[in-house]
mmCIF file with all atom_site columns, C-alpha atoms in Angstrom:
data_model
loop_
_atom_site.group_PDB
_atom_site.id
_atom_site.type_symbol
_atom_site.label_atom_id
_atom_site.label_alt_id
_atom_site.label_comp_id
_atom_site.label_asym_id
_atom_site.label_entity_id
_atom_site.label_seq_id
_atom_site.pdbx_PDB_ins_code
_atom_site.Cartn_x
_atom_site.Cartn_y
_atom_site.Cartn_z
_atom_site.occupancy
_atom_site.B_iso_or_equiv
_atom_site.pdbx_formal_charge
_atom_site.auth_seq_id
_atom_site.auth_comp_id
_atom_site.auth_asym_id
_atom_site.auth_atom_id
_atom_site.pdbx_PDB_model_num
ATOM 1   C CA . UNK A 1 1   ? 0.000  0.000   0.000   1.00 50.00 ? 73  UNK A CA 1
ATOM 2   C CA . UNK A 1 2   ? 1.033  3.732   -0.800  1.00 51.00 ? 74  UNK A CA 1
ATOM 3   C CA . UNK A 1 3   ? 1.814  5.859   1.555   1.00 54.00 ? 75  UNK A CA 1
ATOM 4   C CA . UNK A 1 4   ? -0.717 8.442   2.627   1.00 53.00 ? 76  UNK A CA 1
ATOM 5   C CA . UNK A 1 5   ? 1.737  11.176  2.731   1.00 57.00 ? 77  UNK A CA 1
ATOM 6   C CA . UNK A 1 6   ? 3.817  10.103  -0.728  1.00 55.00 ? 78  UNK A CA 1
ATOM 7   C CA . UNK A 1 7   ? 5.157  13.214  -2.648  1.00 54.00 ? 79  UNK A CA 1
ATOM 8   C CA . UNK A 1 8   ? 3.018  12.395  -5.913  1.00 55.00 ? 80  UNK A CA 1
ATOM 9   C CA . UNK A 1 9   ? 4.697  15.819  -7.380  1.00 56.00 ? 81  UNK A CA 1
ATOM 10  C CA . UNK A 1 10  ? 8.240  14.943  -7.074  1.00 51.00 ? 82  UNK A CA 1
ATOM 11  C CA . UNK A 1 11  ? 8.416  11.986  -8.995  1.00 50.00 ? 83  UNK A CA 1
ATOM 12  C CA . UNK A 1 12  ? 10.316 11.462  -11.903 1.00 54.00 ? 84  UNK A CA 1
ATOM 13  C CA . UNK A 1 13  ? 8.575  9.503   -14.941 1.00 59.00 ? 85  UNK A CA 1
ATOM 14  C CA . UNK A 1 14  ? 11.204 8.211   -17.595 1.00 77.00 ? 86  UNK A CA 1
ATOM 15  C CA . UNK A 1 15  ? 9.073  8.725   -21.143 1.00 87.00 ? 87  UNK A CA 1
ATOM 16  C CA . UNK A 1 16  ? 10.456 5.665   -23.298 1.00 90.00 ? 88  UNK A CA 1
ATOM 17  C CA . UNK A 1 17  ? 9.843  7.847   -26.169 1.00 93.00 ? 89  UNK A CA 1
ATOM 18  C CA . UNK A 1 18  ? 12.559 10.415  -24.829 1.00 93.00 ? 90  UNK A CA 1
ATOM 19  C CA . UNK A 1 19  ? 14.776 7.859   -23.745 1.00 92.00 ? 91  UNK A CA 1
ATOM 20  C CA . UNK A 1 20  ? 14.668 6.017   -27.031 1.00 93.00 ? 92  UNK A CA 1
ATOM 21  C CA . UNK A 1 21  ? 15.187 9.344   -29.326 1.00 94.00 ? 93  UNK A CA 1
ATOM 22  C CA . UNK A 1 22  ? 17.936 10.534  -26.991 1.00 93.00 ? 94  UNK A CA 1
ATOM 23  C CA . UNK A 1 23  ? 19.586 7.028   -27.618 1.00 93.00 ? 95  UNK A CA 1
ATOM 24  C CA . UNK A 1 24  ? 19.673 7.868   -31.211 1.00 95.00 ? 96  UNK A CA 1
ATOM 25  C CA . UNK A 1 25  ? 22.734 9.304   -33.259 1.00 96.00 ? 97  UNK A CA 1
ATOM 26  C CA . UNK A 1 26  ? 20.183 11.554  -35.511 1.00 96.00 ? 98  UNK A CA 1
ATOM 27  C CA . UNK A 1 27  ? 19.285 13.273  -32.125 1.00 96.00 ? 99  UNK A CA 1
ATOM 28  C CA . UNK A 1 28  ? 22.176 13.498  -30.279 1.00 95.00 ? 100 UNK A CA 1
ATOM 29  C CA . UNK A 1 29  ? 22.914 17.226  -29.042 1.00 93.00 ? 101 UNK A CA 1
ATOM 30  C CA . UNK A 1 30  ? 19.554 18.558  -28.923 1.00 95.00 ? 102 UNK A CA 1
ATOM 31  C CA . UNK A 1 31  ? 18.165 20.353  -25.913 1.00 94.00 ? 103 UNK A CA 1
ATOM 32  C CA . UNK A 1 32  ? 15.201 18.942  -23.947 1.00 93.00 ? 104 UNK A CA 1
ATOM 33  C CA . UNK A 1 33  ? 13.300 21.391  -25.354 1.00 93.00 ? 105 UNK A CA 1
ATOM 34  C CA . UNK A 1 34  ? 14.192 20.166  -28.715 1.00 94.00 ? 106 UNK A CA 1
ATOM 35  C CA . UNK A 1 35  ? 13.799 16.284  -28.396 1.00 94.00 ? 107 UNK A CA 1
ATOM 36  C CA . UNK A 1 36  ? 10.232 17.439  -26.697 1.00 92.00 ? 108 UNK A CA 1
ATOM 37  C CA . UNK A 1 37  ? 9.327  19.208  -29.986 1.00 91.00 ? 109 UNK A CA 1
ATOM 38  C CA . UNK A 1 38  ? 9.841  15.669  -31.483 1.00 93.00 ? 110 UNK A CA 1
ATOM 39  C CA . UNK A 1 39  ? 8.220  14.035  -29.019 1.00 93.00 ? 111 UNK A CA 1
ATOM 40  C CA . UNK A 1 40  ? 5.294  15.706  -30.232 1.00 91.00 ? 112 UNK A CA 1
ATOM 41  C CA . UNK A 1 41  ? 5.648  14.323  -33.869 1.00 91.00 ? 113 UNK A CA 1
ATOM 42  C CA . UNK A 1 42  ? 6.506  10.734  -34.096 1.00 94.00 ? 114 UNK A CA 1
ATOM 43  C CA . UNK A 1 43  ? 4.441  8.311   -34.342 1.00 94.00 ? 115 UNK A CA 1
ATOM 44  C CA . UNK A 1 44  ? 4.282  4.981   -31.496 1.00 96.00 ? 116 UNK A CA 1
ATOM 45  C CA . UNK A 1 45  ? 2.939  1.646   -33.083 1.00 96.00 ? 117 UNK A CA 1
ATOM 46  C CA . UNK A 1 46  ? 3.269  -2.073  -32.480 1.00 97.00 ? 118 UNK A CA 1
ATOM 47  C CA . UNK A 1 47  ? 3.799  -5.156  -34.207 1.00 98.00 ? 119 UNK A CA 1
ATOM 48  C CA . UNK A 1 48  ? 3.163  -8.949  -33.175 1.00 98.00 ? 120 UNK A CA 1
ATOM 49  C CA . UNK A 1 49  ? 5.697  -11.306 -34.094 1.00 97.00 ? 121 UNK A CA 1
ATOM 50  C CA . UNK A 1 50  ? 5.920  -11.577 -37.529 1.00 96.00 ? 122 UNK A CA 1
ATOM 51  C CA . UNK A 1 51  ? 4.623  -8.614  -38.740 1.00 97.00 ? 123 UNK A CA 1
ATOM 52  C CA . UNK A 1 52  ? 6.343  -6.715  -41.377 1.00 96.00 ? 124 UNK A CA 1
ATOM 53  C CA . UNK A 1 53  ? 7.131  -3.115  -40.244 1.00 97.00 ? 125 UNK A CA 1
ATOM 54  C CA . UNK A 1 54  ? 7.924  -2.517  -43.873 1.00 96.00 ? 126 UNK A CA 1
ATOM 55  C CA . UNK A 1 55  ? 8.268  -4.755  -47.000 1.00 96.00 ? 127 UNK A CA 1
ATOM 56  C CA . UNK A 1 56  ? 10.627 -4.941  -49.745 1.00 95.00 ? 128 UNK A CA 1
ATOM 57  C CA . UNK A 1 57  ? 10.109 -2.348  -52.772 1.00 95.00 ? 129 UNK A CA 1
ATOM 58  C CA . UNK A 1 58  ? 7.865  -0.182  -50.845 1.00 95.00 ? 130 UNK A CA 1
ATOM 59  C CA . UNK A 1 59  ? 8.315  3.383   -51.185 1.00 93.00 ? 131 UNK A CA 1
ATOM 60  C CA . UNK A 1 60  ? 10.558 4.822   -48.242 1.00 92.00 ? 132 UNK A CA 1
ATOM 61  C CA . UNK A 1 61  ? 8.561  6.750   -45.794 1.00 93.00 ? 133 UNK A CA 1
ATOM 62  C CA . UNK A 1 62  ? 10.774 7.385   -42.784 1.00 95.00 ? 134 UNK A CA 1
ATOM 63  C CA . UNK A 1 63  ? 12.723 5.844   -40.010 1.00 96.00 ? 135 UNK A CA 1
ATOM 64  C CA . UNK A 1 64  ? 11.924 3.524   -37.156 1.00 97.00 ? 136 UNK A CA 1
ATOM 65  C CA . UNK A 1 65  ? 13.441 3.409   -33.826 1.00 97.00 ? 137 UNK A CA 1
ATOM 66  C CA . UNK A 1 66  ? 12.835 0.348   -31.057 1.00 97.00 ? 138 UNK A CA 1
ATOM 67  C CA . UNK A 1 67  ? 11.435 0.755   -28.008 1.00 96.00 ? 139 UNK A CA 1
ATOM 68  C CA . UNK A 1 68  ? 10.999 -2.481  -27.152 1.00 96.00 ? 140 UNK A CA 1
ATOM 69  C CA . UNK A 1 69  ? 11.020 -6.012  -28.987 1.00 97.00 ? 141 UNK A CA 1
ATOM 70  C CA . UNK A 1 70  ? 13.563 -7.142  -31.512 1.00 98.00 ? 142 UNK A CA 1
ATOM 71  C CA . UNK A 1 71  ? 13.297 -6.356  -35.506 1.00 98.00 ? 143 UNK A CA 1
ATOM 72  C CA . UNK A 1 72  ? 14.394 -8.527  -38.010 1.00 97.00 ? 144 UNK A CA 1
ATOM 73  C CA . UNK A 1 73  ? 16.002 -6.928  -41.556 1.00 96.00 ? 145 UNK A CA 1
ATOM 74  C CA . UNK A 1 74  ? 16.191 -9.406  -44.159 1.00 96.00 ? 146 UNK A CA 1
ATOM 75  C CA . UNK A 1 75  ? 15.746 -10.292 -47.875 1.00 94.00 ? 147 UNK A CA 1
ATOM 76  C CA . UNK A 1 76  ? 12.629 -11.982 -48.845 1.00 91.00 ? 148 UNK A CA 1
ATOM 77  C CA . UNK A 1 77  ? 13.895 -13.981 -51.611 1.00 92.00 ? 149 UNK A CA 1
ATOM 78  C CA . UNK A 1 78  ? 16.964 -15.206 -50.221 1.00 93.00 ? 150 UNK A CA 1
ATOM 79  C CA . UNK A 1 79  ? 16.030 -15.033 -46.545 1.00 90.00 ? 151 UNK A CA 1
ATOM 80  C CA . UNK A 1 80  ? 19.912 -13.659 -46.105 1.00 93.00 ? 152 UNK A CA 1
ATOM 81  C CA . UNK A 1 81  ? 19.471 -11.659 -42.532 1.00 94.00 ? 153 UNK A CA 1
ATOM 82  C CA . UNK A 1 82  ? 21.170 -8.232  -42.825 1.00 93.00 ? 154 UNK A CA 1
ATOM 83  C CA . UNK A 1 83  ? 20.568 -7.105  -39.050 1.00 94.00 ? 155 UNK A CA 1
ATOM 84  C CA . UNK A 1 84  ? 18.715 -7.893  -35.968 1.00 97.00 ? 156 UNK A CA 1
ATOM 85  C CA . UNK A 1 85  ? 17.898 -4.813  -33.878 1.00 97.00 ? 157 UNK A CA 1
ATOM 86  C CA . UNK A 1 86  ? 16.992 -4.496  -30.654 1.00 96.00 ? 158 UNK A CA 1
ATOM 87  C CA . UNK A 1 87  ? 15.961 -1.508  -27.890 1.00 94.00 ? 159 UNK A CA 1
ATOM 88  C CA . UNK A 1 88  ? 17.271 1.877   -28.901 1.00 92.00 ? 160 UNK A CA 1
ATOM 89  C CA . UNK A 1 89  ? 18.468 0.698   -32.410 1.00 95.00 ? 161 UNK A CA 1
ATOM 90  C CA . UNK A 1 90  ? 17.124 2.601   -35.444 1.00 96.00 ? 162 UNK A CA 1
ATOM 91  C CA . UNK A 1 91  ? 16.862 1.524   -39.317 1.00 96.00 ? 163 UNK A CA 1
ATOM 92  C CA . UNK A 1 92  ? 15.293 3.002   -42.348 1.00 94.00 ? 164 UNK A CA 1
ATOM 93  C CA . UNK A 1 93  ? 16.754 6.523   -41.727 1.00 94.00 ? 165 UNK A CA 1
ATOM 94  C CA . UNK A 1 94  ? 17.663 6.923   -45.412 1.00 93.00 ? 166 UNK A CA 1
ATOM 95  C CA . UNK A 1 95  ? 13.895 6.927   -46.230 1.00 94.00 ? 167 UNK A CA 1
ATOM 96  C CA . UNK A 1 96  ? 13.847 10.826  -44.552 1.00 94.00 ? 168 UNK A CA 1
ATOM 97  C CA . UNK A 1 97  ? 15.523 12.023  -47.533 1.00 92.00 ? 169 UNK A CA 1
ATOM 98  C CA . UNK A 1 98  ? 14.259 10.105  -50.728 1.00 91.00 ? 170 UNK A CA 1
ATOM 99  C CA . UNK A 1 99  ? 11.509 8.135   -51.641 1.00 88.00 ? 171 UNK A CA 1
ATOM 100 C CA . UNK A 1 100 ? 13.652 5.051   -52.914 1.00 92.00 ? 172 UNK A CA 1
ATOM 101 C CA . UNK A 1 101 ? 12.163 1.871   -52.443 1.00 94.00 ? 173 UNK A CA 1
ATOM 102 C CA . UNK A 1 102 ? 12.760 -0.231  -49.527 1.00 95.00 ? 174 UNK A CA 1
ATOM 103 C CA . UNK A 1 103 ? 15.667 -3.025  -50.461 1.00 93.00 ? 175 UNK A CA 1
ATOM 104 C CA . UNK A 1 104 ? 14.918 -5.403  -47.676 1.00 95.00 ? 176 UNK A CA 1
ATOM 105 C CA . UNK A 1 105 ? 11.776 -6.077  -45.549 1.00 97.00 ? 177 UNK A CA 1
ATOM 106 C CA . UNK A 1 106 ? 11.428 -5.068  -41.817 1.00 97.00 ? 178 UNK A CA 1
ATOM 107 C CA . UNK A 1 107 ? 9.792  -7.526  -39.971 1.00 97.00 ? 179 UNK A CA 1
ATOM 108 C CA . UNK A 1 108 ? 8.884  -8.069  -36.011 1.00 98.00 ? 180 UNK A CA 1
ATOM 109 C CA . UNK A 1 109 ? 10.493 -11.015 -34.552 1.00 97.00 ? 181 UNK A CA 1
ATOM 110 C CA . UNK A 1 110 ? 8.958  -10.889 -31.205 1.00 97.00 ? 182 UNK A CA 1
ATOM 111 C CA . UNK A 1 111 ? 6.426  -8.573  -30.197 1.00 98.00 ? 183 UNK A CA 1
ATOM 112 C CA . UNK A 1 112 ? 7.792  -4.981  -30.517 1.00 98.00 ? 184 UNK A CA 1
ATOM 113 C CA . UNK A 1 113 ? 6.998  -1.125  -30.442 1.00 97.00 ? 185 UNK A CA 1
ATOM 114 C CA . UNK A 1 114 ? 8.792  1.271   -32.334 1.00 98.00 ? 186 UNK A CA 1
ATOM 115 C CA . UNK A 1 115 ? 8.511  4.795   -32.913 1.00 97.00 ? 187 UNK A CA 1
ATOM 116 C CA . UNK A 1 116 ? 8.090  6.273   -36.599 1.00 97.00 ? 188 UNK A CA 1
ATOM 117 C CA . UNK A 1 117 ? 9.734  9.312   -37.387 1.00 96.00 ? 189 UNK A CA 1
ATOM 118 C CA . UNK A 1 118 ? 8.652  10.403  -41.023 1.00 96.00 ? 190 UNK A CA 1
ATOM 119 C CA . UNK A 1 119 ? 10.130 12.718  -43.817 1.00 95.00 ? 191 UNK A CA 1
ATOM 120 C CA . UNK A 1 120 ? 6.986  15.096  -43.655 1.00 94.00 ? 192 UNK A CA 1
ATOM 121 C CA . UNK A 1 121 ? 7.471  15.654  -39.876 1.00 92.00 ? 193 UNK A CA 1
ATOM 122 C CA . UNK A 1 122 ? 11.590 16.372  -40.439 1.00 94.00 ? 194 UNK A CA 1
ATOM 123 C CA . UNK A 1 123 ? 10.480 18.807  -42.780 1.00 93.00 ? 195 UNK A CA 1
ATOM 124 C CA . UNK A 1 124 ? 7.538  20.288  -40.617 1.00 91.00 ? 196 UNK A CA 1
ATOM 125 C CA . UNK A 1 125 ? 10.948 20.708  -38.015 1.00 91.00 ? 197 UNK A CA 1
ATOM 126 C CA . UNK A 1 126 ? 12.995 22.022  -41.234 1.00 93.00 ? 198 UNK A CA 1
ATOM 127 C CA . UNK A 1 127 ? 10.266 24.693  -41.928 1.00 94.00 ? 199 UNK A CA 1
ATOM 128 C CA . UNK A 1 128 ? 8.974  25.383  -38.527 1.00 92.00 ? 200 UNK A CA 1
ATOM 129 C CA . UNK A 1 129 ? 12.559 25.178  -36.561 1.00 93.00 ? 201 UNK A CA 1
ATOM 130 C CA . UNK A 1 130 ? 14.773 25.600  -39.042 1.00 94.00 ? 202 UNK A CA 1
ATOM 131 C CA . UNK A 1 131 ? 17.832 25.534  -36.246 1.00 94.00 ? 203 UNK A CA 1
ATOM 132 C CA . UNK A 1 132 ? 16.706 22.228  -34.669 1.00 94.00 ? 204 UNK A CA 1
ATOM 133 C CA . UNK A 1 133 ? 15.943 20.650  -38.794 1.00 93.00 ? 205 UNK A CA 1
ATOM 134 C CA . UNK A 1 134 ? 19.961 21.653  -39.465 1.00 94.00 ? 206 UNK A CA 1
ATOM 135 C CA . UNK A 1 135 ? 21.185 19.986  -36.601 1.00 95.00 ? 207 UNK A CA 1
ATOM 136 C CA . UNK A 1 136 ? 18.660 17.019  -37.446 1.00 96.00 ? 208 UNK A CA 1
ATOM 137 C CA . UNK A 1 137 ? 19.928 17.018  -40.760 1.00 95.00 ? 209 UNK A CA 1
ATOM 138 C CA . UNK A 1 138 ? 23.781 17.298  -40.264 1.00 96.00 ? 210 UNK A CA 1
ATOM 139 C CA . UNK A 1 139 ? 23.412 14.449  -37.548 1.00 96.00 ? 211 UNK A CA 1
ATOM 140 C CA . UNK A 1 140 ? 21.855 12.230  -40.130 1.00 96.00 ? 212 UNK A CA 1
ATOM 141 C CA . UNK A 1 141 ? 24.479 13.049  -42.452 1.00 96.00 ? 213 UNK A CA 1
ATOM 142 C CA . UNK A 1 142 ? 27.394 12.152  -40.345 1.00 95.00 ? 214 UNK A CA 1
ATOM 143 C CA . UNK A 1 143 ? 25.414 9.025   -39.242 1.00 95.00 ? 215 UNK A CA 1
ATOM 144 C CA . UNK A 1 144 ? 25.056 8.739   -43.180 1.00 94.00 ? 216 UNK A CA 1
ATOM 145 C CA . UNK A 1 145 ? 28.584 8.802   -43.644 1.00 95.00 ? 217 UNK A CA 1
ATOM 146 C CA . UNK A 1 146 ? 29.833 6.261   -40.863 1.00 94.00 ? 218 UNK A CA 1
ATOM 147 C CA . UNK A 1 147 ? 27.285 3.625   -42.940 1.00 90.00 ? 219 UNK A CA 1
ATOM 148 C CA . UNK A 1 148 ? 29.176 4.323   -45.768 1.00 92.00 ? 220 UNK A CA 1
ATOM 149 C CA . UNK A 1 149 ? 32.945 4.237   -44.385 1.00 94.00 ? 221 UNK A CA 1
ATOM 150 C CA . UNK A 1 150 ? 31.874 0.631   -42.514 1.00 90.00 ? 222 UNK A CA 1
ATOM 151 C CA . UNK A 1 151 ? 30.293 -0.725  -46.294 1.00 87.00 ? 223 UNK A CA 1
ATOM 152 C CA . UNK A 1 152 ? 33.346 0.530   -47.949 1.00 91.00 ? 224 UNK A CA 1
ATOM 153 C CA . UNK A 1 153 ? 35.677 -1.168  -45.558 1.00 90.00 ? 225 UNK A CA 1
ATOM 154 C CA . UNK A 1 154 ? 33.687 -4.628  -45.925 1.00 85.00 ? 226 UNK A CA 1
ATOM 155 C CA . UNK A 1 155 ? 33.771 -4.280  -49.946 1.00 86.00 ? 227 UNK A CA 1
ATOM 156 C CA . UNK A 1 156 ? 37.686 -3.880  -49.569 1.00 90.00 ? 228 UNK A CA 1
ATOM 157 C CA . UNK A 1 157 ? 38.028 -6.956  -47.721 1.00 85.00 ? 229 UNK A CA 1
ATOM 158 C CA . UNK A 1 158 ? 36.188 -8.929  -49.873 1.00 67.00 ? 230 UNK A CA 1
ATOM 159 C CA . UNK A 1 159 ? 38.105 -10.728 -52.685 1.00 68.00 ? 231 UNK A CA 1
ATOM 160 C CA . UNK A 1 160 ? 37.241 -10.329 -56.709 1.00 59.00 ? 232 UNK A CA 1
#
């Protein structure tokens, strides 16, 4: 049983949603007031095991980032797994910049929730906060450009 006399005021509530974007590379820096401004404009879901977050060839949209659960990223054809994410991981975040399709499918392999962060709400935050957009956008850039340093080192391993 509670105590009659318990502070309710002074307690501190974590917000999975703030914990999760602050975890994120594409958000790193910002001030609370900042990553609260986002709070306001992604997008919590769930998916039962099995469920395809996203499928192959579908048009990009935007990025998801785990809260909870594990996500599968894999080839449908040759069921070749690319990457199994967990809590606080992120994937898709090329889609906030193009409309490319999808090259692999998405898919829940446990019960998970994930936040959505789309390319219409970066550029709501590009045209509404132009400040916090640029920092947005140069964080995805460098995160961008670490993707590409680690594929380019695996290619020059590789033999012909």
């Amino acid at each position: 049983m509670k105590s009659l006399w318990e502070n309710y005021f002074s307690k501190k509530k974590t917000d999975p949603i703030k914990i999760a974007l602050e975890s994120v590379p594409i958000f790193y820096n910002l001030t609370p007031s900042q990553i609260k401004d986002i709070t306001r404009l992604v997008h919590k879901r769930t998916y039962k095991k099995g469920e395809a977050v996203f499928k192959k060839n579908a048009p990009g949209e935007g990025m998801y980032i785990i809260i909870s659960g594990e996500i599968k990223i894999k080839d449908p054809e040759t069921k070749i797994i690319f990457a199994t994410l967990s809590k606080n991981n992120f994937f898709g975040e090329m889609a906030l910049l193009d409309e490319e399709p999808r090259s692999a499918v998405a898919e829940a392999s446990e019960p998970s929730t994930l936040i959505g962060f789309f390319r219409p709400d970066l550029m709501t935050l590009v045209s509404r906060f132009p400040e916090l957009g640029n920092k947005i956008l140069i964080n995805l850039s460098k995160v961008l450009a670490e993707r590409l340093r680690e594929s380019n080192k695996i290619l020059m391993k590789k033999p012909d």
